[in-house]
CSV table of N, CA and C in Angstrom, one decimal:
chain,number,residue,atom,x,y,z
A,29,UNK,N,1.1,-1.1,-0.7
A,29,UNK,CA,0.0,-0.1,0.0
A,29,UNK,C,0.8,1.3,0.3
A,30,UNK,N,2.1,1.1,1.2
A,30,UNK,CA,2.8,2.9,0.9
A,30,UNK,C,3.6,2.7,-0.2
A,31,UNK,N,4.0,1.7,-1.3
A,31,UNK,CA,4.1,2.3,-2.4
A,31,UNK,C,3.7,2.4,-3.6
A,32,UNK,N,2.5,1.8,-3.6
A,32,UNK,CA,1.6,3.3,-4.3
A,32,UNK,C,1.4,4.3,-4.1
A,33,UNK,N,1.6,4.8,-2.7
A,33,UNK,CA,1.7,6.1,-2.9
A,33,UNK,C,2.6,6.2,-3.0
A,34,UNK,N,3.9,5.6,-2.6
A,34,UNK,CA,5.4,6.8,-3.3
A,34,UNK,C,5.4,6.8,-4.8
A,35,UNK,N,4.7,5.7,-5.7
A,35,UNK,CA,5.1,6.1,-6.7
A,35,UNK,C,4.3,7.3,-7.5
A,36,UNK,N,3.1,7.5,-7.2
A,36,UNK,CA,1.7,8.7,-7.3
A,36,UNK,C,3.2,10.0,-7.0
A,37,UNK,N,3.6,9.8,-5.9
A,37,UNK,CA,4.3,11.3,-5.2
A,37,UNK,C,5.8,11.3,-6.2
A,38,UNK,N,6.2,10.5,-6.8
A,38,UNK,CA,7.2,10.4,-7.7
A,38,UNK,C,6.8,10.8,-9.0
A,39,UNK,N,5.8,10.0,-9.6
A,39,UNK,CA,5.5,10.5,-11.2
A,39,UNK,C,4.8,12.3,-11.1
A,40,UNK,N,3.8,12.1,-9.6
A,40,UNK,CA,3.8,14.0,-10.2
A,40,UNK,C,5.5,14.8,-10.2
A,41,UNK,N,6.2,14.5,-9.3
A,41,UNK,CA,7.0,14.9,-9.3
A,41,UNK,C,7.8,15.2,-10.4
A,42,UNK,N,7.9,14.3,-11.3
A,42,UNK,CA,8.8,14.0,-12.3
A,42,UNK,C,7.7,14.7,-13.3
A,43,UNK,N,6.4,14.9,-13.6
A,43,UNK,CA,5.2,16.1,-14.5
A,43,UNK,C,5.7,17.3,-14.0
A,44,UNK,N,6.2,17.6,-12.5
A,44,UNK,CA,6.5,18.8,-12.6
A,44,UNK,C,7.6,19.6,-13.1
A,45,UNK,N,8.8,18.7,-12.5
A,45,UNK,CA,10.1,18.5,-13.2
A,45,UNK,C,10.3,18.8,-14.6
A,46,UNK,N,9.2,18.6,-15.3
A,46,UNK,CA,9.3,18.6,-16.5
A,46,UNK,C,8.9,19.8,-17.5
A,47,UNK,N,7.8,20.2,-16.9
A,47,UNK,CA,6.6,21.4,-16.6
A,47,UNK,C,8.1,22.6,-16.6
A,48,UNK,N,8.6,22.5,-15.1
A,48,UNK,CA,9.6,23.5,-15.2
A,48,UNK,C,10.8,23.4,-16.1
A,49,UNK,N,11.4,22.8,-16.6
A,49,UNK,CA,12.2,22.5,-17.6
A,49,UNK,C,11.8,23.0,-19.1
A,50,UNK,N,10.3,22.9,-19.2
A,50,UNK,CA,9.6,23.6,-20.2
A,50,UNK,C,10.3,25.2,-20.3
A,51,UNK,N,9.2,25.2,-19.3
A,51,UNK,CA,8.8,26.8,-19.1
A,51,UNK,C,9.8,27.2,-18.5
A,52,UNK,N,10.8,27.6,-18.6
A,52,UNK,CA,12.2,27.9,-17.8
A,52,UNK,C,12.3,29.3,-17.9
A,53,UNK,N,12.5,30.2,-17.2
A,53,UNK,CA,12.5,32.2,-17.4
A,53,UNK,C,14.0,31.9,-17.7
A,54,UNK,N,14.8,31.3,-17.8
A,54,UNK,CA,16.4,31.3,-18.7
A,54,UNK,C,16.2,30.9,-19.9
A,55,UNK,N,15.4,30.3,-20.4
A,55,UNK,CA,15.6,30.2,-21.8
A,55,UNK,C,14.0,30.5,-22.4
A,56,UNK,N,13.6,31.5,-21.6
A,56,UNK,CA,12.1,32.2,-22.4
A,56,UNK,C,12.8,33.6,-22.3
A,57,UNK,N,14.2,34.1,-22.4
A,57,UNK,CA,14.7,35.8,-22.1
A,57,UNK,C,14.3,36.1,-23.0
A,58,UNK,N,14.8,35.3,-24.2
A,58,UNK,CA,14.7,35.9,-25.8
A,58,UNK,C,13.7,35.3,-26.0
A,59,UNK,N,12.7,36.2,-26.9
A,59,UNK,CA,11.5,35.4,-27.6
A,59,UNK,C,11.9,35.0,-29.2
A,60,UNK,N,11.4,34.5,-29.8
A,60,UNK,CA,12.1,33.5,-31.2
A,60,UNK,C,10.9,32.5,-31.5
A,61,UNK,N,11.1,32.1,-32.7
A,61,UNK,CA,11.1,30.6,-33.3
A,61,UNK,C,12.0,29.9,-33.5
A,62,UNK,N,11.7,28.3,-32.9
A,62,UNK,CA,13.1,27.4,-32.5
A,62,UNK,C,12.3,26.3,-33.4
A,63,UNK,N,13.8,26.1,-34.5
A,63,UNK,CA,14.1,25.1,-35.7
A,63,UNK,C,14.8,23.6,-35.2
A,64,UNK,N,14.9,23.2,-35.6
A,64,UNK,CA,15.5,21.7,-36.0
A,64,UNK,C,16.6,21.4,-36.6
A,65,UNK,N,16.4,22.3,-38.2
A,65,UNK,CA,17.4,22.4,-38.9
A,65,UNK,C,17.3,23.7,-39.4
A,66,UNK,N,18.7,24.4,-39.8
A,66,UNK,CA,19.3,25.5,-40.3
A,66,UNK,C,18.5,25.6,-41.3
A,67,UNK,N,18.7,24.8,-42.0
A,67,UNK,CA,17.2,25.0,-43.3
A,67,UNK,C,16.1,25.5,-43.0
A,68,UNK,N,15.7,25.1,-42.4
A,68,UNK,CA,13.9,25.6,-41.5
A,68,UNK,C,13.8,26.8,-41.2
A,69,UNK,N,15.1,27.1,-40.7
A,69,UNK,CA,15.2,28.4,-40.2
A,69,UNK,C,15.3,29.3,-41.4
A,70,UNK,N,16.4,28.8,-41.8
A,70,UNK,CA,16.8,30.1,-42.8
A,70,UNK,C,15.5,30.2,-44.0
A,71,UNK,N,14.7,29.1,-44.1
A,71,UNK,CA,13.6,29.4,-44.7
A,71,UNK,C,12.3,29.9,-44.2
A,72,UNK,N,12.3,30.4,-42.9
A,72,UNK,CA,11.5,30.6,-42.1
A,72,UNK,C,10.8,32.2,-42.7
A,73,UNK,N,9.7,32.6,-41.8
A,73,UNK,CA,9.2,33.8,-42.4
A,73,UNK,C,10.2,34.6,-42.1
A,74,UNK,N,10.2,34.4,-40.2
A,74,UNK,CA,11.2,35.1,-39.7
A,74,UNK,C,12.8,35.7,-39.6
A,75,UNK,N,13.1,34.5,-41.0
A,75,UNK,CA,14.3,35.2,-41.4
A,75,UNK,C,14.9,35.8,-42.6
A,76,UNK,N,13.2,35.9,-43.3
A,76,UNK,CA,13.3,35.6,-45.0
A,76,UNK,C,12.6,36.9,-44.6
A,77,UNK,N,11.6,37.0,-44.3
A,77,UNK,CA,10.8,38.5,-44.0
A,77,UNK,C,11.3,39.2,-43.2
A,78,UNK,N,11.4,39.3,-42.2
A,78,UNK,CA,11.7,39.8,-41.0
A,78,UNK,C,13.5,40.2,-40.8
A,79,UNK,N,14.0,39.3,-41.5
A,79,UNK,CA,15.5,39.9,-41.7
A,79,UNK,C,16.4,39.3,-40.4
A,80,UNK,N,15.8,38.7,-39.8
A,80,UNK,CA,16.2,38.5,-38.2
A,80,UNK,C,17.2,37.1,-38.4
A,81,UNK,N,18.3,37.0,-37.9
A,81,UNK,CA,19.2,36.4,-37.8
A,81,UNK,C,18.8,34.5,-37.0
A,82,UNK,N,19.2,33.7,-38.1
A,82,UNK,CA,18.9,32.0,-37.1
A,82,UNK,C,20.4,31.8,-36.1
A,83,UNK,N,19.9,32.0,-35.5
A,83,UNK,CA,21.4,31.3,-34.3
A,83,UNK,C,21.0,30.2,-33.1
A,84,UNK,N,22.5,29.5,-33.5
A,84,UNK,CA,22.4,28.0,-32.9
A,84,UNK,C,22.1,28.3,-31.6
A,85,UNK,N,21.8,27.4,-31.0
A,85,UNK,CA,20.8,27.0,-29.3
A,85,UNK,C,21.8,26.5,-28.6
A,86,UNK,N,22.1,25.0,-29.3
A,86,UNK,CA,23.0,24.0,-28.4
A,86,UNK,C,22.2,23.5,-27.8
A,87,UNK,N,21.0,23.0,-28.8
A,87,UNK,CA,19.5,22.3,-27.8
A,87,UNK,C,19.8,20.7,-29.0
A,88,UNK,N,20.0,19.8,-28.1
A,88,UNK,CA,19.8,18.6,-29.0
A,88,UNK,C,18.9,18.7,-29.6
A,89,UNK,N,17.0,19.1,-29.7
A,89,UNK,CA,16.0,18.8,-30.3
A,89,UNK,C,15.9,19.8,-30.9
A,90,UNK,N,15.6,21.4,-30.6
A,90,UNK,CA,15.4,22.5,-31.3
A,90,UNK,C,17.4,23.6,-31.7
A,91,UNK,N,18.3,22.7,-32.6
A,91,UNK,CA,19.4,24.0,-32.3
A,91,UNK,C,19.2,25.0,-33.1
A,92,UNK,N,18.0,25.4,-34.0
A,92,UNK,CA,18.2,26.8,-34.8
A,92,UNK,C,16.7,27.9,-33.9
A,93,UNK,N,17.5,29.0,-33.9
A,93,UNK,CA,16.6,29.6,-33.2
A,93,UNK,C,16.6,31.3,-34.3
A,94,UNK,N,15.4,31.8,-34.6
A,94,UNK,CA,15.3,32.9,-34.9
A,94,UNK,C,14.6,34.3,-33.7
A,95,UNK,N,15.5,34.7,-33.4
A,95,UNK,CA,15.2,36.1,-32.6
A,95,UNK,C,14.3,37.0,-33.0
A,96,UNK,N,13.4,37.4,-32.2
A,96,UNK,CA,12.9,38.5,-32.4
A,96,UNK,C,12.3,39.5,-31.2
A,97,UNK,N,12.2,40.4,-31.8
A,97,UNK,CA,12.1,41.4,-30.7
A,97,UNK,C,10.7,42.7,-30.8
A,98,UNK,N,9.5,41.2,-30.0
A,98,UNK,CA,8.6,41.9,-29.5
A,98,UNK,C,8.1,43.2,-29.2
A,99,UNK,N,7.1,44.4,-29.1
A,99,UNK,CA,7.2,45.4,-28.5
A,99,UNK,C,6.6,44.9,-27.2
A,100,UNK,N,7.4,45.6,-26.2
A,100,UNK,CA,7.4,45.1,-24.8
A,100,UNK,C,6.8,46.2,-23.9
A,101,UNK,N,5.8,45.7,-22.3
A,101,UNK,CA,5.3,47.3,-21.9
A,101,UNK,C,5.0,48.7,-22.6
A,102,UNK,N,4.2,48.6,-23.9
A,102,UNK,CA,3.9,49.2,-24.6
A,102,UNK,C,5.2,50.0,-25.9
A,103,UNK,N,6.8,49.5,-25.2
A,103,UNK,CA,8.1,49.8,-26.2
A,103,UNK,C,7.9,49.2,-27.6
A,104,UNK,N,8.5,49.9,-28.5
A,104,UNK,CA,8.4,49.0,-30.1
A,104,UNK,C,10.2,48.4,-29.5
A,105,UNK,N,10.4,47.7,-29.7
A,105,UNK,CA,11.6,47.1,-29.8
A,105,UNK,C,12.7,46.6,-31.4
A,106,UNK,N,13.9,47.0,-31.6
A,106,UNK,CA,14.4,46.7,-32.2
A,106,UNK,C,15.7,45.7,-32.1
A,107,UNK,N,15.6,44.8,-33.4
A,107,UNK,CA,17.0,44.1,-33.6
A,107,UNK,C,18.7,44.8,-33.3
A,108,UNK,N,18.5,45.8,-33.6
A,108,UNK,CA,20.1,46.5,-33.5
A,108,UNK,C,20.2,48.2,-33.7
A,109,UNK,N,21.2,48.9,-33.0
A,109,UNK,CA,21.1,49.2,-32.5
A,109,UNK,C,20.4,50.9,-34.0
A,110,UNK,N,21.3,50.4,-35.3
A,110,UNK,CA,20.4,51.8,-36.6
A,110,UNK,C,19.2,51.8,-36.7
A,111,UNK,N,18.9,50.3,-36.2
A,111,UNK,CA,17.6,50.0,-36.4
A,111,UNK,C,16.3,50.7,-35.6
A,112,UNK,N,16.8,50.6,-34.1
A,112,UNK,CA,16.4,51.4,-33.7
A,112,UNK,C,16.5,52.9,-33.7
A,113,UNK,N,17.1,53.5,-33.8
A,113,UNK,CA,17.6,54.8,-34.1
A,113,UNK,C,16.7,55.0,-35.5
A,114,UNK,N,16.7,54.2,-36.2
A,114,UNK,CA,15.9,54.8,-37.5
A,114,UNK,C,14.4,54.5,-37.5
A,115,UNK,N,13.7,54.1,-36.3
A,115,UNK,CA,12.5,53.8,-36.0
A,115,UNK,C,12.1,54.4,-34.7
A,116,UNK,N,12.8,55.1,-34.2
A,116,UNK,CA,12.4,55.8,-32.8
A,116,UNK,C,13.2,57.5,-32.8
A,117,UNK,N,11.8,58.1,-34.3
A,117,UNK,CA,12.1,59.7,-34.0
A,117,UNK,C,11.7,60.1,-33.1
A,118,UNK,N,10.7,59.7,-32.1
A,118,UNK,CA,10.1,60.8,-31.4
A,118,UNK,C,11.7,61.8,-30.5
A,119,UNK,N,11.5,63.1,-30.6
A,119,UNK,CA,12.3,63.7,-29.7
A,119,UNK,C,12.0,63.3,-28.1
A,120,UNK,N,11.7,63.2,-27.5
A,120,UNK,CA,11.2,62.9,-26.3
A,120,UNK,C,11.4,60.9,-26.0
A,121,UNK,N,12.1,60.6,-27.3
A,121,UNK,CA,12.6,58.8,-26.8
A,121,UNK,C,13.8,58.9,-27.2
A,122,UNK,N,14.5,57.6,-26.4
A,122,UNK,CA,16.0,57.6,-26.8
A,122,UNK,C,15.7,55.6,-27.0
A,123,UNK,N,17.0,55.5,-27.7
A,123,UNK,CA,17.1,53.6,-27.8
A,123,UNK,C,18.0,53.1,-26.6
A,124,UNK,N,17.7,52.2,-25.8
A,124,UNK,CA,18.3,51.5,-25.0
A,124,UNK,C,18.2,50.4,-25.3
A,125,UNK,N,19.3,49.6,-25.2
A,125,UNK,CA,19.4,48.2,-24.9
A,125,UNK,C,19.3,47.1,-23.6
A,126,UNK,N,18.3,46.3,-23.8
A,126,UNK,CA,17.6,45.3,-23.4
A,126,UNK,C,18.0,44.0,-23.3
A,127,UNK,N,19.0,43.8,-23.2
A,127,UNK,CA,18.7,41.9,-23.2
A,127,UNK,C,19.7,41.9,-24.6
A,128,UNK,N,18.3,41.5,-25.1
A,128,UNK,CA,18.8,41.0,-26.7
A,128,UNK,C,18.4,41.5,-27.8
A,129,UNK,N,17.4,42.9,-27.4
A,129,UNK,CA,17.5,43.6,-28.5
A,129,UNK,C,17.0,45.5,-28.2
A,130,UNK,N,16.7,46.2,-28.7
A,130,UNK,CA,17.3,47.2,-28.4
A,130,UNK,C,15.5,48.5,-28.7
A,131,UNK,N,15.1,49.5,-27.4
A,131,UNK,CA,13.9,50.1,-27.1
A,131,UNK,C,14.1,51.2,-27.4
A,132,UNK,N,12.6,51.8,-27.9
A,132,UNK,CA,12.9,53.0,-27.5
A,132,UNK,C,11.8,53.1,-26.7
A,133,UNK,N,12.1,53.8,-25.8
A,133,UNK,CA,11.4,54.4,-24.5
A,133,UNK,C,11.8,55.8,-24.1
A,134,UNK,N,10.5,56.4,-23.6
A,134,UNK,CA,10.7,58.2,-23.2
A,134,UNK,C,11.7,58.4,-22.2
A,135,UNK,N,12.4,59.5,-22.9
A,135,UNK,CA,13.6,59.7,-22.1
A,135,UNK,C,13.7,60.0,-20.6
A,136,UNK,N,12.4,61.0,-20.3
A,136,UNK,CA,12.2,62.0,-19.0
A,136,UNK,C,11.3,60.6,-18.2
A,137,UNK,N,12.3,60.3,-16.8
A,137,UNK,CA,12.3,59.9,-15.8
A,137,UNK,C,12.1,58.4,-16.1
A,138,UNK,N,12.9,57.7,-17.2
A,138,UNK,CA,13.3,56.2,-18.1
A,138,UNK,C,14.3,56.2,-16.0
A,139,UNK,N,13.6,54.9,-15.8
A,139,UNK,CA,14.4,54.0,-14.7
A,139,UNK,C,15.3,52.8,-15.7
A,140,UNK,N,16.3,53.1,-15.9
A,140,UNK,CA,17.3,52.5,-16.6
A,140,UNK,C,18.0,51.4,-15.4
A,141,UNK,N,17.7,51.7,-14.4
A,141,UNK,CA,18.1,50.2,-14.0
A,141,UNK,C,17.2,48.9,-14.0
A,142,UNK,N,15.6,48.9,-14.5
A,142,UNK,CA,15.2,47.6,-15.0
A,142,UNK,C,15.2,47.1,-16.0
A,143,UNK,N,16.1,47.8,-16.5
A,143,UNK,CA,16.4,47.1,-17.6
A,143,UNK,C,18.0,45.8,-17.6
A,144,UNK,N,17.6,45.2,-18.5
A,144,UNK,CA,18.9,44.4,-18.7
A,144,UNK,C,19.9,44.4,-18.9
A,145,UNK,N,20.9,43.7,-18.6
A,145,UNK,CA,22.4,43.8,-19.1
A,145,UNK,C,22.4,43.6,-20.9
A,146,UNK,N,23.1,44.4,-21.4
A,146,UNK,CA,23.4,44.5,-23.0
A,146,UNK,C,23.4,42.8,-23.7
A,147,UNK,N,23.5,41.9,-24.4
A,147,UNK,CA,23.9,41.2,-24.6
A,147,UNK,C,23.6,41.3,-26.8
A,148,UNK,N,23.5,42.4,-27.3
A,148,UNK,CA,23.5,42.0,-28.9
A,148,UNK,C,24.8,42.1,-28.8
A,149,UNK,N,25.2,41.0,-29.8
A,149,UNK,CA,26.4,41.1,-29.9
A,149,UNK,C,27.1,42.4,-31.3
A,150,UNK,N,28.3,43.4,-31.1
A,150,UNK,CA,28.7,44.3,-31.9
A,150,UNK,C,28.5,43.9,-33.0
A,151,UNK,N,28.9,42.7,-33.3
A,151,UNK,CA,29.0,42.4,-34.9
A,151,UNK,C,27.1,41.2,-35.2
A,152,UNK,N,26.6,41.6,-36.0
A,152,UNK,CA,25.5,40.4,-36.2
A,152,UNK,C,26.3,38.9,-36.5
A,153,UNK,N,25.7,38.0,-35.4
A,153,UNK,CA,26.4,36.6,-36.7
A,153,UNK,C,25.3,36.3,-37.5
A,154,UNK,N,26.3,35.6,-38.4
A,154,UNK,CA,25.8,35.6,-39.8
A,154,UNK,C,25.3,33.9,-39.8
A,155,UNK,N,24.0,33.6,-40.4
A,155,UNK,CA,22.9,32.5,-40.3
A,155,UNK,C,24.0,31.4,-40.8
A,156,UNK,N,24.5,30.5,-40.7
A,156,UNK,CA,24.8,29.4,-41.2
A,156,UNK,C,24.8,28.0,-40.3
A,157,UNK,N,24.8,27.3,-41.7
A,157,UNK,CA,24.6,25.6,-40.7
A,157,UNK,C,26.0,24.7,-40.9
A,158,UNK,N,26.5,24.9,-39.6
A,158,UNK,CA,27.7,23.8,-39.4
A,158,UNK,C,27.4,22.8,-38.4
């Protein structure tokens, strides 16, 4: 009788671990689309139409990701600083780097401490299949 209760607890614990692994906040810091093959990423709308790079993730199931910079907290986001400066034309706003994207935010009263350290590479990674 005790063994069956223990089995249920172990099974439930295993399910919870899988859920935490799938929805890990570390993995979801950047938004984008994941692909098992580089060719799939290079043919995607994210890469072809939006001109986003395909980057290696070193994940055995989904090796390549096409990152996007979706609007956050009502602020428009951009992949590069040049793209941000072209899109952020309001004199009351400025471009800042927030993790893997540049964001157009209001200058006045901006609390820069709430933004993440910039992780955008100085040179864009070229999409390659290796």
